Every structure is written in C-alpha cells, then in structure tokens.
C-alpha cells in the first residue's frame, strides 16, 4: 500500500451549482481547496482528478429511469417539473446537472478504488458526501449518491465488510436505503433528531431488513447537543460497533453542518469537535481496517467560517500533516475569501474549544438525560445483533 494519501479534486466540481441564493453554494468547495493549498497540504497528498461516473457505475445504486430523468433535466432544465425530485426548491434543475453530479460521484468512486487497491492509504473527496439521493430520486440538495456509489464499488471489487459512518447533522438516509438489505455494509449515522430536522428519518428503531439486522445504526441527537454530548454519543456507539464488525475498509461522511453557526440545523458543535471526530475516524480505520479510509464531505452551509476550515482539517489528518488548531489562517486565503464573498475570513483554525466528553460506559449514564436516552435507545436497538451488551 502506498503511504501517501490521495485528494480527489477537479475544479469543475464547482459546477454543481443550484444557483444564486441556494444554501449549497459551490464557493465552499473552492475556498476549501484554496485553504488546503495555502497550507501546502496539496503537496503532502497526491491530488488527482477522476473521470465522471459512467452509466454502469451509476447503476450500481441508481435506477436507469432516474438517471435518464437527470440527463433530460440537465439538457433542458426548464422542463423539470418536480418528478424524481428534480425541479424542486431543494434540487432545482440546472444545465449540466448530470455532468457535474457524475463528476462528483466519479471522484468518490475513484477514491474507493485507490484505497481498496492499495494505491493510497487514505483518500478524500470533500466535494462528495451527497448522502440523501435515493436509488430513484433526488433529495436534499443531492442528485447522485456518491457515498453509496463508493461503497457499492468497494463491494463490486470484492469487499465483504464495509463500515459507513456519517456524522452530518442530517440522517444519511440515501446510503441507509441503498444497503438496507445488505449484511456486508454497516451504516452508522449520528444526526439531529428526526422530530426537528429533515429528512425526518433515522430513528433508532431503523436497524436493517431481515437478514441484515443491525446493519443500520441511527443515533438521533436532541436539538442543541454540543461538543461534549456529540463526542459522548460518537464514542458510546461507533468504536464498539466498528470493532465488532471488523471492516475491511471505512467510508466516512463529514458534513460540517453540525456546527453552531450552521443556518440550517440546530446542533451546537464546534470546529474543534469536528476535528476530533475526523481524528477518531482516522484512528478507527487504522485499528480495524488496515488503514483503508475513504473520507467525504457533505453538508455545511456556513460556507466561509466553517466548511473550509473543517475540511482542511480533514485533509490534513488524512495526509498525516494535521493542522494545529491554534494555527493562524493565511492572509492570502482571507484575501481570497473577501474577493469572492465580501466577507471577512476566520483568523485561526479553531473555535477556541477544548473538546471533552464523559465516557458512556465508564462514567455511567443519567436515565433522565435526553442525550443518554438517545444513546441507550441506539445501543439497545442494535448492539445485541452484533453480540454486544447494550
């Protein structure tokens, strides 16, 4: 296996653009790559652009009629009428939609291939993580589900056990749906409770189909959960399940919309806790999957202050060159932020937090605490299926 990490990047991914005023502003991708470059991390990884995912690859997850609908809307956006989820407020049709979506998918699939074949120890596609797209429809700003396609490609290449961990604030519903009946894939999603946030799924009782019991894991966090609770929930659920499942490869989704500044959700997580979870995923891949790690982006709508810093930390961790939280943000990058957005950029790579949490098993739990109730509901629903005590 090559020791070098791989970063998937093609400037054309910024063509995934739903238009002015849409929360999924592609400037977040461009600013992330510029910050990666400002720290010289592009020299610590192998930066590679892959071809768009072709029809046969897209069909690993998506139905042919849906792909045809995306192609049609891509060629004539004005004809999109909301069928297949295309042409809605969440997923407006735009010229070149198929091409941009397939390009992002192609990067995630190539990342999975590189890691599985040993061409790279780790691979990152922060333009990816479009986890809401369903086999037969667009949803939640997502057209093609690159995360599910990466997992499906790993299975096609011969992987027998893949763990997918999703820490986006929204439930990873499309990936769960794609592998609901497949015991080779363990999907774990930590997200804001479906009572208070789209897509209103991801209850702890959603645990997989018959024959794949325990293959879907959902931690539904109370609105307002901050660093200590978020990290407590992650460490109370993810490490034990990963260890029990013994994956050959890990795919992780790092939506930055758990942040307290994110305008579309209600968790209160800091950049520093997001960095800590990226470190934890990296460690779990080394402990249980021989280091095979595919890391994706996802949501995140504080496009200047949060997303570029969060995903630059992710790239640094994957590259073996982690950026220390107290590091000053380069002046040239802040100038680029102002040029593009007329907003001032953040000054340091930290929110000034020191993430700490109490261990769920070791420190005990409070049965009256809503967070602990959520953790226990998940452990009770899925741990016995993996031979673990809840």
CSV table of C-alpha atoms in Angstrom, one decimal:
chain,number,residue,atom,x,y,z
A,1,UNK,CA,0.0,0.0,0.0
A,2,UNK,CA,1.2,3.5,-0.9
A,3,UNK,CA,1.7,5.5,2.3
A,4,UNK,CA,0.6,8.7,0.5
A,5,UNK,CA,-2.9,10.0,0.9
A,6,UNK,CA,-4.9,10.9,-2.2
A,7,UNK,CA,-7.1,14.1,-2.6
A,8,UNK,CA,-9.7,14.0,-5.3
A,9,UNK,CA,-10.1,17.4,-6.9
A,10,UNK,CA,-11.3,18.8,-10.2
A,11,UNK,CA,-12.2,22.5,-10.3
A,12,UNK,CA,-15.2,21.5,-12.4
A,13,UNK,CA,-16.9,20.1,-9.3
A,14,UNK,CA,-17.8,23.7,-8.5
A,15,UNK,CA,-20.2,23.4,-11.5
A,16,UNK,CA,-22.6,21.6,-9.1
A,17,UNK,CA,-24.4,24.9,-8.6
A,18,UNK,CA,-28.1,25.2,-7.9
A,19,UNK,CA,-28.0,29.0,-8.5
A,20,UNK,CA,-28.0,32.2,-6.5
A,21,UNK,CA,-29.5,32.1,-3.0
A,22,UNK,CA,-29.3,28.3,-2.7
A,23,UNK,CA,-27.6,27.1,0.5
A,24,UNK,CA,-25.4,24.7,-1.4
A,25,UNK,CA,-23.0,27.4,-2.6
A,26,UNK,CA,-20.1,25.9,-4.5
A,27,UNK,CA,-17.8,28.6,-3.2
A,28,UNK,CA,-17.5,26.4,-0.1
A,29,UNK,CA,-15.6,23.8,-2.3
A,30,UNK,CA,-13.4,26.4,-4.0
A,31,UNK,CA,-12.5,28.0,-0.7
A,32,UNK,CA,-11.7,24.7,0.9
A,33,UNK,CA,-9.3,23.8,-1.9
A,34,UNK,CA,-7.7,27.2,-1.7
A,35,UNK,CA,-7.1,26.8,2.1
A,36,UNK,CA,-5.7,23.3,1.5
A,37,UNK,CA,-3.2,24.9,-0.9
A,38,UNK,CA,-2.5,27.8,1.4
A,39,UNK,CA,-1.2,25.3,4.0
A,40,UNK,CA,0.8,23.4,1.4
A,41,UNK,CA,-1.3,20.3,2.0
A,42,UNK,CA,-1.7,19.7,-1.7
A,43,UNK,CA,2.0,18.9,-1.7
A,44,UNK,CA,1.5,16.3,1.1
A,45,UNK,CA,-1.1,14.4,-0.8
A,46,UNK,CA,-1.5,13.1,-4.4
A,47,UNK,CA,-4.0,15.4,-6.0
A,48,UNK,CA,-5.9,13.5,-8.6
A,49,UNK,CA,-8.9,14.2,-10.8
A,50,UNK,CA,-11.1,11.2,-11.9
A,51,UNK,CA,-13.5,10.9,-14.8
A,52,UNK,CA,-17.2,11.3,-14.2
A,53,UNK,CA,-19.0,8.1,-13.1
A,54,UNK,CA,-20.4,6.3,-16.2
A,55,UNK,CA,-23.8,4.8,-16.7
A,56,UNK,CA,-22.8,1.3,-15.4
A,57,UNK,CA,-21.3,2.8,-12.3
A,58,UNK,CA,-24.3,5.0,-11.6
A,59,UNK,CA,-26.5,1.9,-11.9
A,60,UNK,CA,-24.7,0.3,-9.0
A,61,UNK,CA,-27.1,2.4,-6.9
A,62,UNK,CA,-29.5,4.4,-9.2
A,63,UNK,CA,-32.3,3.2,-11.3
A,64,UNK,CA,-31.9,3.6,-15.1
A,65,UNK,CA,-35.2,5.7,-15.4
A,66,UNK,CA,-33.9,8.1,-12.7
A,67,UNK,CA,-30.5,8.5,-14.5
A,68,UNK,CA,-32.4,9.2,-17.7
A,69,UNK,CA,-34.5,11.8,-15.9
A,70,UNK,CA,-31.4,13.6,-14.6
A,71,UNK,CA,-29.9,13.6,-18.1
A,72,UNK,CA,-33.1,15.1,-19.5
A,73,UNK,CA,-33.3,17.8,-16.9
A,74,UNK,CA,-29.6,18.5,-17.4
A,75,UNK,CA,-30.1,19.1,-21.1
A,76,UNK,CA,-33.4,21.1,-20.7
A,77,UNK,CA,-33.7,22.4,-17.1
A,78,UNK,CA,-36.9,24.3,-18.0
A,79,UNK,CA,-38.7,21.0,-18.5
A,80,UNK,CA,-38.1,19.8,-14.9
A,81,UNK,CA,-41.4,19.5,-13.1
A,82,UNK,CA,-40.6,18.1,-9.7
A,83,UNK,CA,-40.8,14.4,-10.8
A,84,UNK,CA,-38.0,12.3,-9.5
A,85,UNK,CA,-37.3,15.1,-7.0
A,86,UNK,CA,-35.8,17.3,-9.8
A,87,UNK,CA,-37.0,20.9,-10.3
A,88,UNK,CA,-37.9,21.4,-6.6
A,89,UNK,CA,-36.8,24.2,-4.3
A,90,UNK,CA,-34.2,21.8,-2.8
A,91,UNK,CA,-33.0,20.4,-6.1
A,92,UNK,CA,-33.5,23.0,-8.8
A,93,UNK,CA,-32.6,21.7,-12.3
A,94,UNK,CA,-29.6,23.4,-13.9
A,95,UNK,CA,-27.8,23.0,-17.2
A,96,UNK,CA,-25.1,20.4,-16.9
A,97,UNK,CA,-26.6,18.9,-13.7
A,98,UNK,CA,-25.9,15.3,-14.8
A,99,UNK,CA,-22.3,16.1,-15.8
A,100,UNK,CA,-21.5,17.9,-12.5
A,101,UNK,CA,-23.2,15.2,-10.4
A,102,UNK,CA,-21.5,12.4,-12.2
A,103,UNK,CA,-18.1,14.1,-11.8
A,104,UNK,CA,-18.5,14.3,-8.1
A,105,UNK,CA,-19.6,10.7,-8.0
A,106,UNK,CA,-16.6,9.7,-10.1
A,107,UNK,CA,-14.2,11.3,-7.6
A,108,UNK,CA,-15.7,9.3,-4.7
A,109,UNK,CA,-15.7,6.0,-6.7
A,110,UNK,CA,-12.1,6.6,-7.7
A,111,UNK,CA,-11.2,7.3,-4.1
A,112,UNK,CA,-12.7,4.0,-3.0
A,113,UNK,CA,-10.8,2.2,-5.8
A,114,UNK,CA,-7.5,3.8,-4.9
A,115,UNK,CA,-7.8,2.8,-1.2
A,116,UNK,CA,-9.1,-0.8,-2.0
A,117,UNK,CA,-6.3,-1.5,-4.5
A,118,UNK,CA,-3.6,-0.1,-2.2
A,119,UNK,CA,-2.7,2.9,-4.4
A,120,UNK,CA,-3.3,5.2,-1.4
A,121,UNK,CA,-3.6,4.7,2.3
A,122,UNK,CA,-6.4,7.2,2.6
A,123,UNK,CA,-8.4,9.2,0.0
A,124,UNK,CA,-10.5,12.3,0.5
A,125,UNK,CA,-13.3,13.8,-1.7
A,126,UNK,CA,-14.7,16.7,0.2
A,127,UNK,CA,-16.9,17.6,-2.7
A,128,UNK,CA,-18.7,14.3,-2.1
A,129,UNK,CA,-20.9,13.0,0.7
A,130,UNK,CA,-24.2,13.7,-1.1
A,131,UNK,CA,-26.0,11.2,1.1
A,132,UNK,CA,-29.7,12.0,0.5
A,133,UNK,CA,-30.0,10.9,-3.1
A,134,UNK,CA,-32.1,7.8,-3.4
A,135,UNK,CA,-31.9,5.0,-6.0
A,136,UNK,CA,-34.9,6.5,-7.8
A,137,UNK,CA,-34.9,10.2,-6.9
A,138,UNK,CA,-33.0,13.4,-5.9
A,139,UNK,CA,-33.5,14.7,-2.4
A,140,UNK,CA,-32.0,17.3,0.0
A,141,UNK,CA,-29.6,19.0,-2.5
A,142,UNK,CA,-28.3,15.6,-3.7
A,143,UNK,CA,-28.6,14.2,-7.2
A,144,UNK,CA,-26.3,11.2,-7.3
A,145,UNK,CA,-25.4,9.4,-4.1
A,146,UNK,CA,-21.6,9.3,-4.4
A,147,UNK,CA,-21.2,7.9,-0.9
A,148,UNK,CA,-23.4,4.9,-1.7
A,149,UNK,CA,-21.7,4.5,-5.1
A,150,UNK,CA,-18.3,4.4,-3.4
A,151,UNK,CA,-19.5,1.7,-1.0
A,152,UNK,CA,-21.2,-0.2,-3.9
A,153,UNK,CA,-17.9,-0.1,-5.9
A,154,UNK,CA,-16.0,-1.5,-3.0
A,155,UNK,CA,-18.4,-4.4,-2.8
A,156,UNK,CA,-18.1,-4.9,-6.6
A,157,UNK,CA,-14.3,-5.1,-6.2
A,158,UNK,CA,-14.6,-7.8,-3.6
A,159,UNK,CA,-15.0,-6.1,-0.2
A,160,UNK,CA,-17.0,-8.3,2.2
A,161,UNK,CA,-17.4,-5.9,5.1
A,162,UNK,CA,-17.7,-2.1,4.7
A,163,UNK,CA,-18.5,0.4,7.5
A,164,UNK,CA,-20.0,3.7,6.6
A,165,UNK,CA,-20.0,6.4,9.3
A,166,UNK,CA,-22.0,9.6,8.7
A,167,UNK,CA,-21.7,12.5,11.1
A,168,UNK,CA,-23.6,15.1,9.0
A,169,UNK,CA,-26.3,16.8,11.0
A,170,UNK,CA,-28.9,15.2,8.7
A,171,UNK,CA,-29.6,11.5,8.6
A,172,UNK,CA,-27.7,9.6,5.9
A,173,UNK,CA,-31.0,8.2,4.6
A,174,UNK,CA,-29.9,7.5,1.0
A,175,UNK,CA,-26.9,5.4,2.0
A,176,UNK,CA,-29.0,3.5,4.5
A,177,UNK,CA,-31.7,2.8,1.9
A,178,UNK,CA,-29.1,1.6,-0.6
A,179,UNK,CA,-27.8,-1.1,1.8
A,180,UNK,CA,-30.8,-1.7,3.9
A,181,UNK,CA,-30.9,-5.4,2.9
A,182,UNK,CA,-27.1,-6.0,2.6
A,183,UNK,CA,-25.4,-7.6,5.6
A,184,UNK,CA,-22.0,-6.7,4.1
A,185,UNK,CA,-22.5,-3.0,4.9
A,186,UNK,CA,-22.8,-1.4,8.3
A,187,UNK,CA,-24.2,2.1,8.1
A,188,UNK,CA,-23.9,4.3,11.2
A,189,UNK,CA,-25.5,7.8,11.2
A,190,UNK,CA,-25.3,10.4,14.0
A,191,UNK,CA,-27.7,13.2,13.3
A,192,UNK,CA,-30.1,15.7,14.8
A,193,UNK,CA,-33.4,14.0,15.9
A,194,UNK,CA,-35.9,13.5,13.1
A,195,UNK,CA,-38.6,15.3,15.0
A,196,UNK,CA,-36.8,18.6,14.4
A,197,UNK,CA,-34.9,18.2,11.1
A,198,UNK,CA,-35.0,16.9,7.5
A,199,UNK,CA,-35.4,14.2,6.4
A,200,UNK,CA,-37.5,13.1,9.4
A,201,UNK,CA,-35.9,9.6,9.3
A,202,UNK,CA,-33.1,8.0,11.3
A,203,UNK,CA,-34.9,6.7,14.3
A,204,UNK,CA,-33.1,4.2,16.5
A,205,UNK,CA,-35.7,1.6,15.5
A,206,UNK,CA,-34.4,1.7,11.9
A,207,UNK,CA,-32.0,-1.2,12.1
A,208,UNK,CA,-32.0,-3.0,8.7
A,209,UNK,CA,-34.0,-5.6,6.8
A,210,UNK,CA,-34.5,-9.3,7.8
A,211,UNK,CA,-31.2,-10.9,7.1
A,212,UNK,CA,-29.3,-7.7,7.7
A,213,UNK,CA,-30.5,-7.0,11.3
A,214,UNK,CA,-28.3,-4.4,13.0
A,215,UNK,CA,-26.9,-3.3,9.7
A,216,UNK,CA,-28.4,0.2,10.1
A,217,UNK,CA,-27.5,2.2,13.2
A,218,UNK,CA,-29.1,5.5,14.0
A,219,UNK,CA,-28.2,7.9,16.8
A,220,UNK,CA,-30.9,10.6,17.0
A,221,UNK,CA,-29.4,13.5,18.9
A,222,UNK,CA,-31.6,16.2,20.7
A,223,UNK,CA,-31.5,19.6,19.2
A,224,UNK,CA,-29.0,21.8,21.0
A,225,UNK,CA,-26.4,19.0,21.5
A,226,UNK,CA,-23.0,20.5,21.8
A,227,UNK,CA,-19.4,19.2,21.8
A,228,UNK,CA,-19.5,17.1,25.0
A,229,UNK,CA,-22.8,15.3,24.1
A,230,UNK,CA,-21.9,14.8,20.4
A,231,UNK,CA,-18.5,13.3,21.3
A,232,UNK,CA,-20.0,11.2,24.1
A,233,UNK,CA,-22.6,9.8,21.6
A,234,UNK,CA,-20.0,9.1,18.9
A,235,UNK,CA,-17.7,7.2,21.3
A,236,UNK,CA,-20.6,5.4,23.0
A,237,UNK,CA,-21.7,3.8,19.7
A,238,UNK,CA,-19.2,3.9,16.9
A,239,UNK,CA,-15.9,2.3,18.2
A,240,UNK,CA,-17.6,-0.8,19.7
A,241,UNK,CA,-19.6,-1.5,16.5
A,242,UNK,CA,-16.7,-0.9,14.2
A,243,UNK,CA,-14.6,-3.3,16.3
A,244,UNK,CA,-17.3,-6.0,16.3
A,245,UNK,CA,-18.0,-5.6,12.5
A,246,UNK,CA,-14.3,-5.9,11.6
A,247,UNK,CA,-14.5,-3.9,8.4
A,248,UNK,CA,-12.0,-4.2,5.6
A,249,UNK,CA,-12.5,-0.5,4.7
A,250,UNK,CA,-14.1,2.5,6.3
A,251,UNK,CA,-16.1,5.2,4.4
A,252,UNK,CA,-16.9,8.3,6.4
A,253,UNK,CA,-19.0,11.3,5.7
A,254,UNK,CA,-18.0,14.6,7.4
A,255,UNK,CA,-20.9,17.1,6.9
A,256,UNK,CA,-19.9,20.3,8.6
A,257,UNK,CA,-23.5,21.3,9.3
A,258,UNK,CA,-23.4,20.1,12.9
A,259,UNK,CA,-21.6,23.4,13.7
A,260,UNK,CA,-23.3,26.0,15.9
A,261,UNK,CA,-23.1,28.6,13.1
A,262,UNK,CA,-24.8,26.5,10.5
A,263,UNK,CA,-28.0,28.2,9.4
A,264,UNK,CA,-30.0,25.0,8.5
A,265,UNK,CA,-29.8,22.9,11.7
A,266,UNK,CA,-29.8,23.0,15.5
A,267,UNK,CA,-26.8,21.3,16.9
A,268,UNK,CA,-24.1,23.3,18.7
A,269,UNK,CA,-20.9,21.5,17.7
A,270,UNK,CA,-17.5,23.4,17.3
A,271,UNK,CA,-14.9,23.1,14.6
A,272,UNK,CA,-12.6,21.6,17.3
A,273,UNK,CA,-15.1,18.7,18.0
A,274,UNK,CA,-15.4,18.1,14.2
A,275,UNK,CA,-11.7,17.8,14.0
A,276,UNK,CA,-11.7,15.4,17.0
A,277,UNK,CA,-14.2,13.1,15.2
A,278,UNK,CA,-12.1,13.2,12.0
A,279,UNK,CA,-9.1,12.1,14.1
A,280,UNK,CA,-11.2,9.3,15.7
A,281,UNK,CA,-12.4,8.0,12.3
A,282,UNK,CA,-8.7,8.0,11.1
A,283,UNK,CA,-7.7,6.0,14.2
A,284,UNK,CA,-10.6,3.5,13.8
A,285,UNK,CA,-9.6,2.9,10.2
A,286,UNK,CA,-6.0,2.0,11.3
A,287,UNK,CA,-7.2,-0.1,14.3
A,288,UNK,CA,-9.8,-2.1,12.4
A,289,UNK,CA,-9.5,-1.7,8.6
A,290,UNK,CA,-5.7,-1.8,8.0
A,291,UNK,CA,-5.8,2.0,7.5
A,292,UNK,CA,-8.2,1.8,4.5
A,293,UNK,CA,-10.1,5.1,4.8
A,294,UNK,CA,-12.3,7.0,2.3
A,295,UNK,CA,-13.4,10.4,3.7
A,296,UNK,CA,-16.1,12.5,2.1
A,297,UNK,CA,-17.5,15.9,2.7
A,298,UNK,CA,-21.3,16.5,2.9
A,299,UNK,CA,-23.5,19.3,4.2
A,300,UNK,CA,-22.3,22.6,5.6
A,301,UNK,CA,-23.8,25.9,4.9
A,302,UNK,CA,-21.6,28.3,6.9
A,303,UNK,CA,-19.6,28.4,3.7
A,304,UNK,CA,-16.9,30.8,4.8
A,305,UNK,CA,-16.3,30.4,8.5
A,306,UNK,CA,-16.8,26.7,9.0
A,307,UNK,CA,-16.7,24.5,5.9
A,308,UNK,CA,-13.3,25.3,4.5
A,309,UNK,CA,-11.6,25.0,7.9
A,310,UNK,CA,-13.4,21.8,8.8
A,311,UNK,CA,-12.5,20.0,5.6
A,312,UNK,CA,-8.9,21.4,5.6
A,313,UNK,CA,-8.5,19.7,9.0
A,314,UNK,CA,-9.9,16.5,7.4
A,315,UNK,CA,-7.4,16.7,4.5
A,316,UNK,CA,-4.5,17.4,7.0
A,317,UNK,CA,-5.4,14.4,9.1
A,318,UNK,CA,-5.6,12.1,6.1
A,319,UNK,CA,-2.3,13.5,4.8
A,320,UNK,CA,-0.5,12.8,8.1
A,321,UNK,CA,0.0,16.6,8.4
A,322,UNK,CA,-2.7,17.7,10.8
A,323,UNK,CA,-3.1,21.4,11.1
A,324,UNK,CA,-2.8,22.5,14.7
A,325,UNK,CA,-6.0,24.3,15.9
A,326,UNK,CA,-4.2,27.4,17.1
A,327,UNK,CA,-2.6,27.9,13.6
A,328,UNK,CA,-3.3,31.3,12.1
A,329,UNK,CA,-5.3,31.3,8.8
A,330,UNK,CA,-3.0,32.5,6.0
A,331,UNK,CA,-3.6,36.2,5.0
A,332,UNK,CA,-3.7,35.3,1.3
A,333,UNK,CA,-6.6,33.0,1.9
A,334,UNK,CA,-8.5,35.6,3.8
A,335,UNK,CA,-7.9,38.0,0.9
A,336,UNK,CA,-9.4,35.4,-1.4
A,337,UNK,CA,-12.4,35.0,0.8
A,338,UNK,CA,-13.1,38.7,0.7
A,339,UNK,CA,-12.6,38.9,-3.0
A,340,UNK,CA,-15.1,36.1,-3.6
A,341,UNK,CA,-17.7,36.8,-0.9
A,342,UNK,CA,-17.0,40.3,0.5
A,343,UNK,CA,-16.9,38.6,3.9
A,344,UNK,CA,-14.0,38.6,6.4
A,345,UNK,CA,-12.5,35.2,6.9
A,346,UNK,CA,-11.8,33.5,10.2
A,347,UNK,CA,-8.4,34.2,11.9
A,348,UNK,CA,-7.5,30.8,13.3
A,349,UNK,CA,-8.1,27.1,12.7
A,350,UNK,CA,-10.1,26.8,15.9
A,351,UNK,CA,-13.2,27.9,17.6
A,352,UNK,CA,-11.2,28.1,20.8
A,353,UNK,CA,-12.8,25.0,22.3
A,354,UNK,CA,-11.1,22.1,24.1
A,355,UNK,CA,-13.5,19.2,23.3
A,356,UNK,CA,-14.0,16.9,26.2
A,357,UNK,CA,-16.6,14.2,27.0
A,358,UNK,CA,-17.5,11.7,29.6
A,359,UNK,CA,-17.3,8.1,28.6
A,360,UNK,CA,-20.7,6.5,28.4
A,361,UNK,CA,-19.8,3.1,29.8
A,362,UNK,CA,-17.0,4.0,32.2
A,363,UNK,CA,-18.6,7.2,33.7
A,364,UNK,CA,-22.1,5.8,33.8
A,365,UNK,CA,-25.3,7.4,32.3
A,366,UNK,CA,-28.2,9.5,33.5
A,367,UNK,CA,-31.5,7.9,32.7
A,368,UNK,CA,-33.2,11.3,32.9
A,369,UNK,CA,-30.8,12.9,30.4
A,370,UNK,CA,-32.2,13.2,26.8
A,371,UNK,CA,-28.8,12.6,25.2
A,372,UNK,CA,-28.2,9.5,27.3
A,373,UNK,CA,-31.7,8.3,26.5
A,374,UNK,CA,-30.8,8.6,22.7
A,375,UNK,CA,-27.5,6.7,23.2
A,376,UNK,CA,-29.2,3.9,25.1
A,377,UNK,CA,-32.0,3.6,22.6
A,378,UNK,CA,-29.5,3.0,19.8
A,379,UNK,CA,-27.4,0.6,21.8
A,380,UNK,CA,-30.5,-1.4,22.8
A,381,UNK,CA,-31.7,-1.5,19.2
A,382,UNK,CA,-28.5,-2.7,17.5
A,383,UNK,CA,-25.8,-3.9,19.9
A,384,UNK,CA,-27.3,-7.4,20.6
A,385,UNK,CA,-27.3,-8.1,16.8
A,386,UNK,CA,-23.5,-7.6,17.0
A,387,UNK,CA,-23.0,-9.7,20.1
A,388,UNK,CA,-22.6,-6.6,22.3
A,389,UNK,CA,-24.2,-5.7,25.6
A,390,UNK,CA,-26.3,-2.6,25.3
